[in-house]
Tab-separated table of C-alpha atoms in Angstrom:
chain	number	residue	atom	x	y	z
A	1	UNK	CA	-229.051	140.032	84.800
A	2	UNK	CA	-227.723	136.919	84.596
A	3	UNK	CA	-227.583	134.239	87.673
A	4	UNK	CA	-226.243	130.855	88.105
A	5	UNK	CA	-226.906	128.827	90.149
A	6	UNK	CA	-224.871	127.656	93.231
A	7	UNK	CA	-225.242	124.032	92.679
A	8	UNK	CA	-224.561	124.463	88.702
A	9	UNK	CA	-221.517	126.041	90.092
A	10	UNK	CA	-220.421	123.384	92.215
A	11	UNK	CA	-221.600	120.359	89.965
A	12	UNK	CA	-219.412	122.011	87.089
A	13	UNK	CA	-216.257	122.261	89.088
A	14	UNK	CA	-216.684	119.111	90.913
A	15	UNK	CA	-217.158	117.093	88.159
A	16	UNK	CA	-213.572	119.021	86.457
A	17	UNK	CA	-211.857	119.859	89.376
A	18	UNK	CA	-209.778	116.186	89.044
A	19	UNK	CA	-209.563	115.499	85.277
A	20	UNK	CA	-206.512	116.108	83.447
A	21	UNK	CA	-208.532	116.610	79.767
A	22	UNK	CA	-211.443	119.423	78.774
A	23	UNK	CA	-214.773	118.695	79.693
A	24	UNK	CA	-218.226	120.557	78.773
A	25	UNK	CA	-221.520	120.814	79.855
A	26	UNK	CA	-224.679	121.637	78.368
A	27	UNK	CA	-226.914	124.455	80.295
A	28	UNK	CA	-230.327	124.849	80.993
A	29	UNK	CA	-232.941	126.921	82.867
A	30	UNK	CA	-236.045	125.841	83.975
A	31	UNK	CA	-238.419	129.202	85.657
A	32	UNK	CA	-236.530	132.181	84.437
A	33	UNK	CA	-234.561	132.345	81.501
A	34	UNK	CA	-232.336	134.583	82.614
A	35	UNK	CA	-231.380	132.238	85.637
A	36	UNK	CA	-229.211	128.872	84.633
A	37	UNK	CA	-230.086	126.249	87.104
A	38	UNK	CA	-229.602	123.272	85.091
A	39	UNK	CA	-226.711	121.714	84.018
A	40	UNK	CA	-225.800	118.286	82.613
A	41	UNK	CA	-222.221	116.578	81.635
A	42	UNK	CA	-221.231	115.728	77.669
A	43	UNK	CA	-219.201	113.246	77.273
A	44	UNK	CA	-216.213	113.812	74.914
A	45	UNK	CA	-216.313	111.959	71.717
A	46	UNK	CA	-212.659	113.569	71.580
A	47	UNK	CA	-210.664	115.023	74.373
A	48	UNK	CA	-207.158	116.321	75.527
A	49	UNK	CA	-205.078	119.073	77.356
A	50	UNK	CA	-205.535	121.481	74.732
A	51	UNK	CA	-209.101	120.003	72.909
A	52	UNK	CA	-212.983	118.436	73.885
A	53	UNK	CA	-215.171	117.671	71.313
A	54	UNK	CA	-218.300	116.556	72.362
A	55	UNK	CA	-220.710	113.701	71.590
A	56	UNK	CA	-223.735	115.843	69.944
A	57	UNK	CA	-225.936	112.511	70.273
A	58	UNK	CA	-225.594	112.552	73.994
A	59	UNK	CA	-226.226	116.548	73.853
A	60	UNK	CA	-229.400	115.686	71.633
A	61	UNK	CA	-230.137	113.035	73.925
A	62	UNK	CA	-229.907	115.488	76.629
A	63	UNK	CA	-231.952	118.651	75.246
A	64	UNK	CA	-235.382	116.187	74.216
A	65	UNK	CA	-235.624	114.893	77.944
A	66	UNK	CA	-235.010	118.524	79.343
A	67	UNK	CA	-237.617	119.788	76.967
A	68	UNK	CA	-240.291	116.719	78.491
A	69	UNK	CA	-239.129	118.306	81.459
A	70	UNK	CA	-239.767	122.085	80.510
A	71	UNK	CA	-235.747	122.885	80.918
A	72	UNK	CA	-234.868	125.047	78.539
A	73	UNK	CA	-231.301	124.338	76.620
A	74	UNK	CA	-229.587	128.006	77.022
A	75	UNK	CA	-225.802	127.561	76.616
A	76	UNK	CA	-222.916	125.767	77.161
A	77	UNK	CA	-219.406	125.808	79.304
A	78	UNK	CA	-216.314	123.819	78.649
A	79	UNK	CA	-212.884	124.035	80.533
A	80	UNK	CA	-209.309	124.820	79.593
A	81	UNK	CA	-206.789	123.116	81.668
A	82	UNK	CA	-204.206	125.938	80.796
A	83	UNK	CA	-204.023	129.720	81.337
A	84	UNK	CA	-205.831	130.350	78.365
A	85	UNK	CA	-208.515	132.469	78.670
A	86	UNK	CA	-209.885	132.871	75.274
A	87	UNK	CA	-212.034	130.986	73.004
A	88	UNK	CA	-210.505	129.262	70.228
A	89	UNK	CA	-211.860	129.144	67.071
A	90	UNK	CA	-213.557	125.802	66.933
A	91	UNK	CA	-215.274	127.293	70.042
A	92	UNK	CA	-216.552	130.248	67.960
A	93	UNK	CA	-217.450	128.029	65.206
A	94	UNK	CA	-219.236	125.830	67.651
A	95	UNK	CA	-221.024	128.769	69.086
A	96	UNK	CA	-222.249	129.500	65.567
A	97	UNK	CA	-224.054	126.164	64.807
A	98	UNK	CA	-225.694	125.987	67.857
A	99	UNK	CA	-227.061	129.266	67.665
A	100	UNK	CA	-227.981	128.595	63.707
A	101	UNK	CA	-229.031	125.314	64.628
A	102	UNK	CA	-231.289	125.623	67.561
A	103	UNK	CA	-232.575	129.219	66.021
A	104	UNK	CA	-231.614	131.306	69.185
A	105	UNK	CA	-231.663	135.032	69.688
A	106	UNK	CA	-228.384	134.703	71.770
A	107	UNK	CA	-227.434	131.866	74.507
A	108	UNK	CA	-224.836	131.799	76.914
A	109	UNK	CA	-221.745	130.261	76.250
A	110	UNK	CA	-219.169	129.764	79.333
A	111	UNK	CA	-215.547	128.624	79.589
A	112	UNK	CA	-214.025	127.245	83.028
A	113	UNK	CA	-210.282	128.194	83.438
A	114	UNK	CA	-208.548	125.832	85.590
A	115	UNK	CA	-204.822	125.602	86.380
A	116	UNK	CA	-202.961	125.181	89.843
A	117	UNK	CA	-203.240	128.748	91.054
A	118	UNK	CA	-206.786	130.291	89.941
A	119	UNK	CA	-210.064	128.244	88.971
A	120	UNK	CA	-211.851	130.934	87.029
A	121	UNK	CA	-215.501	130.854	85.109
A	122	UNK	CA	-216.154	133.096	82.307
A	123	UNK	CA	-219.508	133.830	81.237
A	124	UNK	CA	-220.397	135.110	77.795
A	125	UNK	CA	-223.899	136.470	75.629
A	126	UNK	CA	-223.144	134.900	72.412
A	127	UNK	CA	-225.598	136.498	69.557
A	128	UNK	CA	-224.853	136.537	65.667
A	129	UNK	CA	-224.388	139.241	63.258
A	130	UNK	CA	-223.930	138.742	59.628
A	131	UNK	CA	-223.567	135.215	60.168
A	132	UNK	CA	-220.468	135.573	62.670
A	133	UNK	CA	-220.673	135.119	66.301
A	134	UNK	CA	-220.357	138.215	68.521
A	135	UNK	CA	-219.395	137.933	72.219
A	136	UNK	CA	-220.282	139.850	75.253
A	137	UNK	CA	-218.752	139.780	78.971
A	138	UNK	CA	-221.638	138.416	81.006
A	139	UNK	CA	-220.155	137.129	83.859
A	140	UNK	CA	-217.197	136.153	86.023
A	141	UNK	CA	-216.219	133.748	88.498
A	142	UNK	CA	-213.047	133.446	90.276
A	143	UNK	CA	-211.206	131.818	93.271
A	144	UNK	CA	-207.737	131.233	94.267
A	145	UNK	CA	-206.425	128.250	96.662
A	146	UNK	CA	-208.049	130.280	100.148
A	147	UNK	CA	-211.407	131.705	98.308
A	148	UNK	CA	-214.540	129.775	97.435
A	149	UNK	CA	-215.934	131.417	94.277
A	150	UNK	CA	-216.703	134.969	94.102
A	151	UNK	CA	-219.114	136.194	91.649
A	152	UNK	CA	-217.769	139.390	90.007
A	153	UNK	CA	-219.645	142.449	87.503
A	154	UNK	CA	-222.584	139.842	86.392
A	155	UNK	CA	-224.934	141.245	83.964
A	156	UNK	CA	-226.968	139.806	80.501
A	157	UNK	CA	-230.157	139.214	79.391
A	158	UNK	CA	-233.095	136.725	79.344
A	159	UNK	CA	-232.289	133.997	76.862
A	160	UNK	CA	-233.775	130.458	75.653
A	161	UNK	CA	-233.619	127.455	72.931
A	162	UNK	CA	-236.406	127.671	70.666
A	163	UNK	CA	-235.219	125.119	67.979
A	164	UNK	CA	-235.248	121.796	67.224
A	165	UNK	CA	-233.397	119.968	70.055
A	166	UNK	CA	-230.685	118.354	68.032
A	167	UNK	CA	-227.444	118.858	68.432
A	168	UNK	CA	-226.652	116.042	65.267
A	169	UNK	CA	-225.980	119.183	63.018
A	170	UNK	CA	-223.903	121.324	65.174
């Protein structure tokens, strides 16, 4: 089953909760790989309303000091400051060269929905299969204006980053 952590929680939506663009995070785990309890900011080398590319030197940067620090690189969540609830397809094809890249069974691969009425986290397995990148529900986070964030049907598997650190390629 998949956990995250409360403080990955909070660090991801404090640090979005104000900006008007996409932002994305890199995950990590450090005990059990099945638990994310890491998580570090990306800075954008492009970013807008609808769009966040991020700076795969910082990410690199990133994944070798969590390695000297036995974190594990797992995943990775960006936000959507519209309704939109999907991945796009530069997310899919993202998702792809990481998981080519870095050699993983699977990692986890989140997207933070924010608009003014609902703040909602979506959690995803992301595994390949013939070379395309197949998606399964792994978690769900939601909250409205009264709630704090509710944790709804989390499940998934152990997962972990067993390639070469670099994100230059992805």
């Amino acid at each position: 089953m998949l956990e995250i952590s409360e403080s990955v929680i909070n660090s991801i939506i404090q640090d979005t909760e104000s900006c008007t663009v996409e932002q994305g995070f890199i995950l990590g785990c450090r005990s059990r790989l099945d638990r994310i309890d890491v998580c570090e900011q990306i800075p954008a080398v492009r970013a807008g309303l609808y769009f966040y590319s991020p700076d795969t030197g910082a990410a690199t940067e990133t994944v070798r000091r969590w390695a000297d620090q036995e974190i594990c690189f797992c995943g990775f969540i960006h936000s959507h400051r519209t309704d939109k609830r999907e991945f796009s397809e530069p997310d899919i094809e993202f998702a792809e060269r990481l998981l080519a890249n870095f050699r993983m069974p699977y990692l986890w691969f989140g997207l933070l929905v924010i608009t003014e009425k609902k703040k909602e986290i979506l959690f995803y397995k992301v595994y390949s299969k013939d070379g395309k990148a197949i998606l399964e529900t792994a978690g769900y986070y939601r909250k409205s204006k009264e709630e704090s964030y509710k944790r709804v049907n989390m499940k998934g598997e152990q997962s972990c980053g067993l390639g070469t650190n670099d994100f230059s390629r992805v």
